[in-house]
Amino acid sequence: PSDAVKQAAAIYFKNLAKSHWDQRQDFHVADGDKAEVRSVLVSCMLTCKSAHLRTILSDAIASICEFDFPQHWPGVVADLVSKFGGATDLNVIQGALYTAHSIFKRYRLVMELQQSTQQEILGIVAQFGPPMLELLDKTMQGVSTSGANPAALQQLYTVLNLLVDLFYDLNCVDISDWFLAHLARFMTHFLTCMGFAFPALAGDDDDPPGPVEQNKTLILQCITLCLEKFDEDFQPFVAKFTEAVWALLQGMSPAPRLDQLAIAALAFLTGVARTIHHKLLADPAKQKVICESIIIPNIELRDFD
């Protein structure tokens, strides 16, 4: 089939999964057909050569998981892990991670932790956590050695940003014992990322945020989460991250592409100021710089605004 036909079929299937997977609908997919689809869908998605088709099918998997995961599709996590665990093809890795994020991001909407949800997340972490951390180690090694290769960096940062998103997905409700045991490794990598600067990926001031800026923004969201919800466990890392964020803000221009990064950085420092770590920002000279060099420039109207 032509690419246009494949795309039309993928979109039709995604809409079918979204609208007719629920058994409460008058017209819904039969249980036997659902089982057949679930048995091949992840492999089908990851073997697509088109990134656009992979994204469409990933969204379809996420829609199905709203109804079937974990009760009727408990093997989807293991299936995704098997695809990225030992893979070297970054397209396959990206597809598996994007699909996992599409499924797990629903926990960001959980307002109150129920025992069933907690057990569900713990089951995911037991399967997903170790290969996720191993992949993060490998990706960081790749980023550190690919500074002169923009194409490779772009792909590696796509993987890296998905891994940071997944860290947030799996810890936004509560932090598991496994993540606590390995928090230092995650935070070491996150702190290293805060110091990265790759001119090869830098765009013009009016461009959308690049992968490096996106990465730092996502990390800031993660460490702000840890600061607010797991302060005692995050305490050993507060001073170093405060210093890193302070350095980041001092060197930041008022370019529109950096707006979300500046907001996330200020949100973290605001969180620090509200905790027992407020003394890290108590220096009057530091407060003067925050007001004159960071806050005021970021509330001034620019031509872009």
CSV table of C-alpha atoms in Angstrom, one decimal:
chain,number,residue,atom,x,y,z
A,1,PRO,CA,0.0,0.0,0.0
A,2,SER,CA,1.1,3.6,-0.5
A,3,ASP,CA,2.1,5.8,2.4
A,4,ALA,CA,-1.2,7.7,2.0
A,5,VAL,CA,-3.2,4.5,2.4
A,6,LYS,CA,-1.1,3.4,5.4
A,7,GLN,CA,-1.7,6.8,7.1
A,8,ALA,CA,-5.4,6.7,6.4
A,9,ALA,CA,-5.6,3.2,7.8
A,10,ALA,CA,-3.6,4.2,10.9
A,11,ILE,CA,-5.8,7.2,11.6
A,12,TYR,CA,-9.0,5.1,11.1
A,13,PHE,CA,-7.7,2.5,13.5
A,14,LYS,CA,-6.7,5.1,16.1
A,15,ASN,CA,-10.2,6.7,15.9
A,16,LEU,CA,-11.8,3.2,16.2
A,17,ALA,CA,-9.8,2.4,19.3
A,18,LYS,CA,-10.7,5.7,20.8
A,19,SER,CA,-14.4,5.6,20.1
A,20,HIS,CA,-15.4,1.9,20.0
A,21,TRP,CA,-13.1,0.0,22.3
A,22,ASP,CA,-15.3,0.6,25.3
A,23,GLN,CA,-17.8,-2.2,25.8
A,24,ARG,CA,-20.4,0.3,27.0
A,25,GLN,CA,-20.7,1.7,23.4
A,26,ASP,CA,-23.5,0.4,21.3
A,27,PHE,CA,-21.0,-0.6,18.7
A,28,HIS,CA,-17.7,-1.9,20.1
A,29,VAL,CA,-14.9,-4.1,19.0
A,30,ALA,CA,-15.5,-7.8,19.9
A,31,ASP,CA,-13.3,-9.3,22.7
A,32,GLY,CA,-11.7,-11.8,20.3
A,33,ASP,CA,-10.7,-9.1,17.9
A,34,LYS,CA,-9.3,-7.0,20.7
A,35,ALA,CA,-7.1,-9.9,21.8
A,36,GLU,CA,-5.9,-10.4,18.3
A,37,VAL,CA,-5.0,-6.7,17.9
A,38,ARG,CA,-3.3,-6.6,21.3
A,39,SER,CA,-1.1,-9.5,20.3
A,40,VAL,CA,0.4,-7.8,17.3
A,41,LEU,CA,0.0,-4.0,17.8
A,42,VAL,CA,3.2,-3.2,19.6
A,43,SER,CA,5.4,-5.0,17.1
A,44,CYS,CA,3.4,-3.5,14.2
A,45,MET,CA,3.9,0.0,15.6
A,46,LEU,CA,7.7,-0.5,16.1
A,47,THR,CA,8.3,-1.9,12.7
A,48,CYS,CA,6.8,1.1,10.9
A,49,LYS,CA,9.4,3.0,9.0
A,50,SER,CA,7.5,6.2,9.2
A,51,ALA,CA,7.8,8.1,12.5
A,52,HIS,CA,4.4,9.7,11.9
A,53,LEU,CA,2.8,6.3,11.6
A,54,ARG,CA,4.5,5.1,14.8
A,55,THR,CA,3.2,8.2,16.6
A,56,ILE,CA,-0.4,7.5,15.4
A,57,LEU,CA,-0.2,3.8,16.4
A,58,SER,CA,1.3,4.8,19.8
A,59,ASP,CA,-1.6,7.0,20.5
A,60,ALA,CA,-3.9,4.2,19.5
A,61,ILE,CA,-2.2,1.9,22.0
A,62,ALA,CA,-2.6,4.5,24.7
A,63,SER,CA,-6.3,4.8,23.9
A,64,ILE,CA,-6.7,1.0,24.2
A,65,CYS,CA,-4.8,1.0,27.5
A,66,GLU,CA,-7.3,3.4,29.0
A,67,PHE,CA,-9.7,0.5,28.9
A,68,ASP,CA,-7.6,-2.6,28.9
A,69,PHE,CA,-4.5,-1.9,31.0
A,70,PRO,CA,-3.6,-3.6,33.3
A,71,GLN,CA,-6.5,-6.0,33.6
A,72,HIS,CA,-6.9,-7.1,30.0
A,73,TRP,CA,-3.4,-6.2,28.7
A,74,PRO,CA,-0.9,-6.9,31.6
A,75,GLY,CA,1.8,-7.9,29.1
A,76,VAL,CA,2.1,-4.5,27.3
A,77,VAL,CA,4.8,-3.2,29.7
A,78,ALA,CA,6.9,-6.3,29.3
A,79,ASP,CA,6.4,-6.1,25.6
A,80,LEU,CA,7.6,-2.6,25.4
A,81,VAL,CA,10.6,-3.4,27.6
A,82,SER,CA,11.6,-6.3,25.4
A,83,LYS,CA,11.6,-3.9,22.4
A,84,PHE,CA,13.9,-1.2,23.9
A,85,GLY,CA,15.8,-3.2,26.5
A,86,GLY,CA,18.5,-4.5,24.2
A,87,ALA,CA,17.7,-2.4,21.1
A,88,THR,CA,20.3,-0.4,19.3
A,89,ASP,CA,18.0,1.2,16.7
A,90,LEU,CA,17.1,4.6,18.2
A,91,ASN,CA,13.9,4.7,16.1
A,92,VAL,CA,12.7,1.6,17.9
A,93,ILE,CA,13.7,2.9,21.3
A,94,GLN,CA,12.0,6.2,20.7
A,95,GLY,CA,8.8,4.4,19.6
A,96,ALA,CA,8.7,2.2,22.6
A,97,LEU,CA,9.4,5.0,25.0
A,98,TYR,CA,6.9,7.3,23.4
A,99,THR,CA,4.3,4.6,23.7
A,100,ALA,CA,5.2,4.0,27.4
A,101,HIS,CA,4.9,7.7,28.1
A,102,SER,CA,1.5,7.9,26.3
A,103,ILE,CA,0.3,5.1,28.6
A,104,PHE,CA,1.9,6.2,31.9
A,105,LYS,CA,1.2,10.0,31.7
A,106,ARG,CA,-2.4,9.3,32.9
A,107,TYR,CA,-1.0,9.1,36.4
A,108,ARG,CA,-0.3,12.8,36.2
A,109,LEU,CA,-4.1,13.3,36.5
A,110,VAL,CA,-4.4,11.2,39.7
A,111,MET,CA,-5.5,13.5,42.5
A,112,GLU,CA,-5.6,11.0,45.3
A,113,LEU,CA,-3.6,7.8,45.6
A,114,GLN,CA,-5.7,4.7,45.8
A,115,GLN,CA,-4.1,1.3,46.8
A,116,SER,CA,-5.0,-0.2,43.4
A,117,THR,CA,-3.2,2.6,41.6
A,118,GLN,CA,-0.2,2.3,43.8
A,119,GLN,CA,0.0,-1.4,43.2
A,120,GLU,CA,-0.4,-0.8,39.5
A,121,ILE,CA,2.5,1.7,39.4
A,122,LEU,CA,4.7,-0.6,41.6
A,123,GLY,CA,4.1,-3.4,39.1
A,124,ILE,CA,5.2,-1.1,36.2
A,125,VAL,CA,8.3,0.2,38.1
A,126,ALA,CA,9.4,-3.4,38.9
A,127,GLN,CA,9.4,-4.2,35.1
A,128,PHE,CA,10.2,-0.8,33.6
A,129,GLY,CA,12.6,0.8,36.1
A,130,PRO,CA,15.8,-1.2,35.7
A,131,PRO,CA,16.0,-1.2,31.9
A,132,MET,CA,14.9,2.5,31.9
A,133,LEU,CA,17.9,3.4,34.2
A,134,GLU,CA,20.3,1.3,32.1
A,135,LEU,CA,19.1,3.1,29.0
A,136,LEU,CA,19.5,6.4,30.7
A,137,ASP,CA,23.2,5.5,31.5
A,138,LYS,CA,23.8,4.5,27.9
A,139,THR,CA,22.1,7.6,26.5
A,140,MET,CA,24.1,9.9,28.7
A,141,GLN,CA,27.3,8.2,27.5
A,142,GLY,CA,26.2,8.8,23.9
A,143,VAL,CA,25.3,12.4,24.5
A,144,SER,CA,28.7,13.0,26.2
A,145,THR,CA,30.6,11.7,23.1
A,146,SER,CA,28.4,13.1,20.3
A,147,GLY,CA,28.9,16.8,20.7
A,148,ALA,CA,30.3,17.2,17.2
A,149,ASN,CA,27.4,15.2,15.6
A,150,PRO,CA,24.2,17.3,15.5
A,151,ALA,CA,22.1,14.5,13.9
A,152,ALA,CA,23.2,11.9,16.5
A,153,LEU,CA,22.6,14.5,19.3
A,154,GLN,CA,19.1,15.2,18.1
A,155,GLN,CA,18.1,11.5,18.2
A,156,LEU,CA,19.8,11.0,21.6
A,157,TYR,CA,18.1,14.0,23.1
A,158,THR,CA,14.7,12.7,21.9
A,159,VAL,CA,15.4,9.5,23.8
A,160,LEU,CA,16.7,11.5,26.8
A,161,ASN,CA,13.7,13.7,27.0
A,162,LEU,CA,11.3,10.8,26.9
A,163,LEU,CA,13.2,9.1,29.8
A,164,VAL,CA,12.9,12.3,31.8
A,165,ASP,CA,9.2,12.4,31.0
A,166,LEU,CA,8.8,8.8,32.2
A,167,PHE,CA,10.6,9.6,35.4
A,168,TYR,CA,7.9,12.2,36.1
A,169,ASP,CA,5.1,9.9,35.0
A,170,LEU,CA,6.1,7.2,37.4
A,171,ASN,CA,6.8,9.4,40.4
A,172,CYS,CA,4.2,12.1,40.2
A,173,VAL,CA,1.8,10.3,42.5
A,174,ASP,CA,4.3,8.7,44.9
A,175,ILE,CA,7.9,7.6,44.8
A,176,SER,CA,8.6,3.9,45.0
A,177,ASP,CA,11.3,2.2,47.0
A,178,TRP,CA,13.1,1.3,43.8
A,179,PHE,CA,13.3,4.9,42.6
A,180,LEU,CA,14.5,6.0,46.1
A,181,ALA,CA,17.2,3.3,46.0
A,182,HIS,CA,18.4,4.7,42.6
A,183,LEU,CA,17.6,8.3,43.1
A,184,ALA,CA,21.3,9.3,43.3
A,185,ARG,CA,22.0,7.9,39.8
A,186,PHE,CA,19.0,9.7,38.3
A,187,MET,CA,19.9,13.0,40.0
A,188,THR,CA,23.6,12.7,38.9
A,189,HIS,CA,22.5,12.4,35.3
A,190,PHE,CA,20.0,15.2,35.7
A,191,LEU,CA,22.6,17.5,37.2
A,192,THR,CA,25.0,16.7,34.4
A,193,CYS,CA,22.3,17.6,31.8
A,194,MET,CA,21.7,21.0,33.5
A,195,GLY,CA,25.3,21.9,32.6
A,196,PHE,CA,25.2,20.7,29.0
A,197,ALA,CA,25.4,23.3,26.2
A,198,PHE,CA,25.6,22.2,22.5
A,199,PRO,CA,25.9,25.1,20.1
A,200,ALA,CA,25.2,22.6,17.3
A,201,LEU,CA,21.6,22.3,18.6
A,202,ALA,CA,21.1,26.0,19.4
A,203,GLY,CA,18.6,27.8,17.3
A,204,ASP,CA,17.7,31.5,16.7
A,205,ASP,CA,16.0,33.5,19.4
A,206,ASP,CA,12.6,33.3,17.7
A,207,ASP,CA,12.8,29.5,17.1
A,208,PRO,CA,10.8,27.1,19.3
A,209,PRO,CA,12.7,25.6,22.3
A,210,GLY,CA,15.4,23.1,21.1
A,211,PRO,CA,16.0,19.7,22.6
A,212,VAL,CA,18.5,20.9,25.1
A,213,GLU,CA,16.2,23.6,26.4
A,214,GLN,CA,13.3,21.1,26.5
A,215,ASN,CA,15.5,18.7,28.4
A,216,LYS,CA,16.4,21.2,31.1
A,217,THR,CA,12.8,22.3,31.4
A,218,LEU,CA,11.6,18.7,31.9
A,219,ILE,CA,14.4,18.1,34.5
A,220,LEU,CA,13.4,21.2,36.4
A,221,GLN,CA,9.8,20.0,36.5
A,222,CYS,CA,11.1,16.7,37.9
A,223,ILE,CA,13.3,18.2,40.6
A,224,THR,CA,10.5,20.6,41.6
A,225,LEU,CA,8.2,17.6,42.0
A,226,CYS,CA,10.9,15.9,44.2
A,227,LEU,CA,11.4,19.1,46.2
A,228,GLU,CA,7.7,19.6,46.9
A,229,LYS,CA,6.6,16.0,47.4
A,230,PHE,CA,9.7,14.1,48.6
A,231,ASP,CA,11.7,16.8,50.3
A,232,GLU,CA,13.4,14.6,52.8
A,233,ASP,CA,14.7,12.1,50.1
A,234,PHE,CA,15.7,15.0,47.8
A,235,GLN,CA,17.5,16.9,50.5
A,236,PRO,CA,21.0,15.7,49.6
A,237,PHE,CA,20.6,17.2,46.1
A,238,VAL,CA,19.0,20.6,46.8
A,239,ALA,CA,22.1,22.6,47.2
A,240,LYS,CA,23.8,21.4,44.0
A,241,PHE,CA,20.6,21.9,41.9
A,242,THR,CA,20.1,25.3,43.3
A,243,GLU,CA,23.6,26.3,42.3
A,244,ALA,CA,23.0,24.8,38.8
A,245,VAL,CA,19.7,26.6,38.4
A,246,TRP,CA,21.2,29.8,39.6
A,247,ALA,CA,24.0,29.6,37.1
A,248,LEU,CA,21.5,28.8,34.3
A,249,LEU,CA,19.4,31.8,35.1
A,250,GLN,CA,22.3,34.2,35.3
A,251,GLY,CA,23.4,33.2,31.8
A,252,MET,CA,20.0,33.2,30.2
A,253,SER,CA,18.9,35.7,27.6
A,254,PRO,CA,15.3,37.0,27.4
A,255,ALA,CA,14.8,35.2,24.1
A,256,PRO,CA,11.2,33.9,23.6
A,257,ARG,CA,12.5,30.3,23.1
A,258,LEU,CA,13.7,30.3,26.7
A,259,ASP,CA,10.5,31.4,28.3
A,260,GLN,CA,9.3,28.0,29.5
A,261,LEU,CA,12.8,27.2,30.7
A,262,ALA,CA,12.9,30.5,32.7
A,263,ILE,CA,9.5,29.8,34.2
A,264,ALA,CA,10.5,26.3,35.2
A,265,ALA,CA,13.7,27.5,36.8
A,266,LEU,CA,12.0,30.2,38.8
A,267,ALA,CA,9.4,27.7,39.9
A,268,PHE,CA,12.2,25.5,41.3
A,269,LEU,CA,13.8,28.5,43.1
A,270,THR,CA,10.4,29.5,44.5
A,271,GLY,CA,10.1,25.9,45.9
A,272,VAL,CA,13.5,26.2,47.5
A,273,ALA,CA,12.5,29.5,49.1
A,274,ARG,CA,9.4,27.9,50.7
A,275,THR,CA,11.3,25.0,52.3
A,276,ILE,CA,14.0,24.7,55.0
A,277,HIS,CA,16.5,25.3,52.3
A,278,HIS,CA,15.5,28.9,51.9
A,279,LYS,CA,18.9,30.0,53.4
A,280,LEU,CA,20.5,29.0,50.0
A,281,LEU,CA,18.8,32.1,48.6
A,282,ALA,CA,19.1,34.4,51.7
A,283,ASP,CA,22.2,36.3,50.5
A,284,PRO,CA,21.0,39.9,49.8
A,285,ALA,CA,23.3,40.1,46.8
A,286,LYS,CA,21.8,37.0,45.3
A,287,GLN,CA,18.3,38.4,45.9
A,288,LYS,CA,19.3,41.6,44.2
A,289,VAL,CA,20.5,39.7,41.1
A,290,ILE,CA,17.3,37.6,41.0
A,291,CYS,CA,15.2,40.7,40.9
A,292,GLU,CA,17.3,42.8,38.6
A,293,SER,CA,18.7,40.2,36.2
A,294,ILE,CA,16.0,37.6,36.2
A,295,ILE,CA,12.5,38.6,37.4
A,296,ILE,CA,12.3,42.2,35.9
A,297,PRO,CA,13.7,41.3,32.5
A,298,ASN,CA,11.2,38.4,32.3
A,299,ILE,CA,8.2,40.6,33.0
A,300,GLU,CA,9.1,43.4,30.6
A,301,LEU,CA,7.2,43.5,27.3
A,302,ARG,CA,9.3,42.6,24.3
A,303,ASP,CA,8.6,43.2,20.6
A,304,PHE,CA,7.7,39.6,20.4
A,305,ASP,CA,5.0,40.0,23.1
